Amino acid sequence: MKVAVFPPNSLILADMVERRGHEPLVIQKEIRKKVTDPEIDSPPFNITEEEPIKGLKYAAIEVPSGIRGRMAIFGPIIEEAEAVIIMEDAPYGFGCVGCARTNELTMYVLRKKGIPILELHYPETREETVEMVNKINTFLDNLKESTNQTEEQGE
């Protein structure tokens, strides 16, 4: 199952998702497509004039072009996500804070999709950390079980 993680560049969450047999949807994969594209001549100019136009799918024309450009990058994550793990109140070092409005808009769109979502608060103690890891593992294992049940019913 494809699982989006927030913060969108959290290697910790991505690793946990992958270890449980799911595909993490993270911003690094989307940005890599942009900076390794032969059509891009000069990174860091890795956004084309098309990106803000693609972002119109998620945000109105009145929204600043930076947000629309970011939404064009988040778009494939939104479209492909079959589940989401959201870490609230994470410190700057845990993952990208980026544009807060873009993150809010992305999470809003993901919540409206009606897919399984696990929302957690960043742990501050060892006990909270153990509890968080257990919740994530249980969530991911339940996704795997529901996928297996769906496949069995389809046979």
Coordinates of C-alpha atoms in Angstrom, one line a residue:
M1 CA 0.0 0.0 0.0
K2 CA 1.2 3.5 -0.7
V3 CA 1.5 5.6 2.5
A4 CA 2.1 9.3 2.5
V5 CA 4.1 10.7 5.5
F6 CA 4.1 14.1 7.1
P7 CA 6.4 15.9 7.6
P8 CA 6.8 15.0 3.9
N9 CA 10.6 14.4 4.0
S10 CA 10.7 12.4 7.3
L11 CA 13.2 9.6 6.7
I12 CA 12.3 8.1 10.1
L13 CA 8.6 7.7 9.1
A14 CA 9.5 6.6 5.6
D15 CA 11.8 3.9 6.9
M16 CA 9.1 2.6 9.3
V17 CA 6.6 2.4 6.4
E18 CA 9.1 0.6 4.2
R19 CA 10.1 -1.9 6.9
R20 CA 6.4 -2.9 7.2
G21 CA 6.2 -3.7 3.5
H22 CA 4.5 -0.5 2.2
E23 CA 5.7 2.1 -0.2
P24 CA 6.4 5.5 1.5
L25 CA 5.3 8.5 -0.5
V26 CA 7.8 11.2 0.3
I27 CA 8.8 14.6 -1.2
Q28 CA 12.3 13.5 -2.0
K29 CA 11.1 11.1 -4.7
E30 CA 9.1 13.9 -6.3
I31 CA 11.9 16.4 -6.2
R32 CA 14.3 13.9 -7.5
K33 CA 12.2 13.6 -10.7
K34 CA 12.6 17.4 -11.1
V35 CA 16.3 17.8 -10.5
T36 CA 17.3 14.8 -12.6
D37 CA 15.1 15.7 -15.6
P38 CA 17.3 16.5 -18.6
E39 CA 14.9 19.4 -19.5
I40 CA 16.0 21.3 -16.4
D41 CA 19.1 23.2 -17.3
S42 CA 20.1 24.8 -14.0
P43 CA 19.1 23.5 -10.7
P44 CA 18.1 25.1 -8.3
F45 CA 15.8 26.5 -11.0
N46 CA 14.0 23.1 -10.8
I47 CA 10.5 24.4 -11.2
T48 CA 9.1 25.2 -14.5
E49 CA 6.3 27.6 -15.5
E50 CA 4.0 24.6 -15.7
E51 CA 4.3 23.8 -12.0
P52 CA 2.1 26.6 -10.7
I53 CA -0.5 25.8 -13.4
K54 CA -0.6 22.1 -12.2
G55 CA -1.1 23.5 -8.7
L56 CA -4.3 25.1 -9.7
K57 CA -5.9 21.7 -9.3
Y58 CA -5.5 22.1 -5.6
A59 CA -5.5 25.9 -5.0
A60 CA -7.2 28.9 -6.5
I61 CA -5.5 31.4 -8.7
E62 CA -5.4 33.9 -5.9
V63 CA -3.2 31.6 -3.9
P64 CA 0.5 32.7 -4.1
S65 CA 2.4 30.9 -6.9
G66 CA 4.9 29.4 -4.4
I67 CA 2.0 27.5 -2.8
R68 CA 0.7 26.4 -6.1
G69 CA 4.1 25.3 -7.2
R70 CA 4.6 23.3 -4.1
M71 CA 1.1 21.7 -4.5
A72 CA 2.2 20.6 -8.0
I73 CA 5.0 18.7 -6.3
F74 CA 2.7 17.3 -3.6
G75 CA 0.1 16.4 -6.2
P76 CA 1.5 13.0 -7.1
I77 CA 1.7 12.2 -3.3
I78 CA -1.9 13.2 -2.9
E79 CA -3.1 11.3 -5.9
E80 CA -1.2 8.1 -5.0
A81 CA -1.8 8.0 -1.3
E82 CA -3.8 5.1 0.0
A83 CA -3.1 5.9 3.6
V84 CA -1.4 8.7 5.6
I85 CA 0.7 9.1 8.7
I86 CA 0.8 12.6 10.1
M87 CA 3.2 13.7 12.8
E88 CA 1.9 16.8 14.5
D89 CA 4.1 19.3 16.3
A90 CA 7.4 17.8 15.0
P91 CA 10.5 19.9 15.6
Y92 CA 12.3 21.4 12.6
G93 CA 15.0 18.7 12.6
F94 CA 12.4 15.9 12.2
G95 CA 11.3 16.9 8.7
C96 CA 10.5 19.8 6.4
V97 CA 8.3 22.5 7.8
G98 CA 8.5 24.2 4.4
C99 CA 5.5 26.3 3.7
A100 CA 3.0 25.8 6.5
R101 CA 0.1 26.8 4.3
T102 CA 1.1 24.2 1.7
N103 CA 1.3 21.5 4.4
E104 CA -2.1 22.5 5.8
L105 CA -3.7 22.4 2.3
T106 CA -2.1 19.0 1.5
M107 CA -3.2 17.5 4.8
Y108 CA -6.7 18.9 4.2
V109 CA -7.0 17.3 0.7
L110 CA -5.6 14.0 2.1
R111 CA -8.1 14.0 4.9
K112 CA -11.0 14.6 2.4
K113 CA -9.9 11.5 0.4
G114 CA -11.4 9.2 3.0
I115 CA -8.3 7.0 3.3
P116 CA -6.9 5.6 6.5
I117 CA -5.1 8.2 8.5
L118 CA -2.9 8.0 11.6
E119 CA -2.3 11.3 13.4
L120 CA 0.2 11.4 16.1
H121 CA 1.8 14.1 18.3
Y122 CA 5.6 14.2 18.3
P123 CA 6.8 12.2 21.4
E124 CA 8.6 14.0 24.2
T125 CA 9.5 11.1 26.5
R126 CA 10.9 7.6 26.0
E127 CA 7.5 6.1 26.9
E128 CA 5.7 8.3 24.4
T129 CA 8.2 7.3 21.7
V130 CA 7.6 3.5 22.4
E131 CA 3.9 4.1 22.3
M132 CA 4.2 6.1 19.0
V133 CA 6.3 3.3 17.3
N134 CA 3.7 0.7 18.5
K135 CA 0.8 2.8 17.1
I136 CA 2.6 3.2 13.7
N137 CA 3.4 -0.5 13.5
T138 CA -0.1 -1.5 14.4
F139 CA -1.6 1.0 11.8
L140 CA 0.7 -0.3 9.1
D141 CA 0.1 -4.0 10.0
N142 CA -3.7 -3.3 9.9
L143 CA -3.3 -1.8 6.4
K144 CA -1.5 -4.9 5.3
E145 CA -4.2 -7.1 6.7
S146 CA -7.0 -5.1 5.1
T147 CA -5.2 -5.3 1.8
N148 CA -4.8 -9.1 2.1
Q149 CA -8.5 -9.5 2.9
T150 CA -9.5 -7.4 -0.1
E151 CA -7.3 -9.4 -2.4
E152 CA -8.7 -12.7 -1.0
Q153 CA -12.3 -11.4 -1.5
G154 CA -11.4 -10.5 -5.1
E155 CA -10.2 -14.0 -6.0

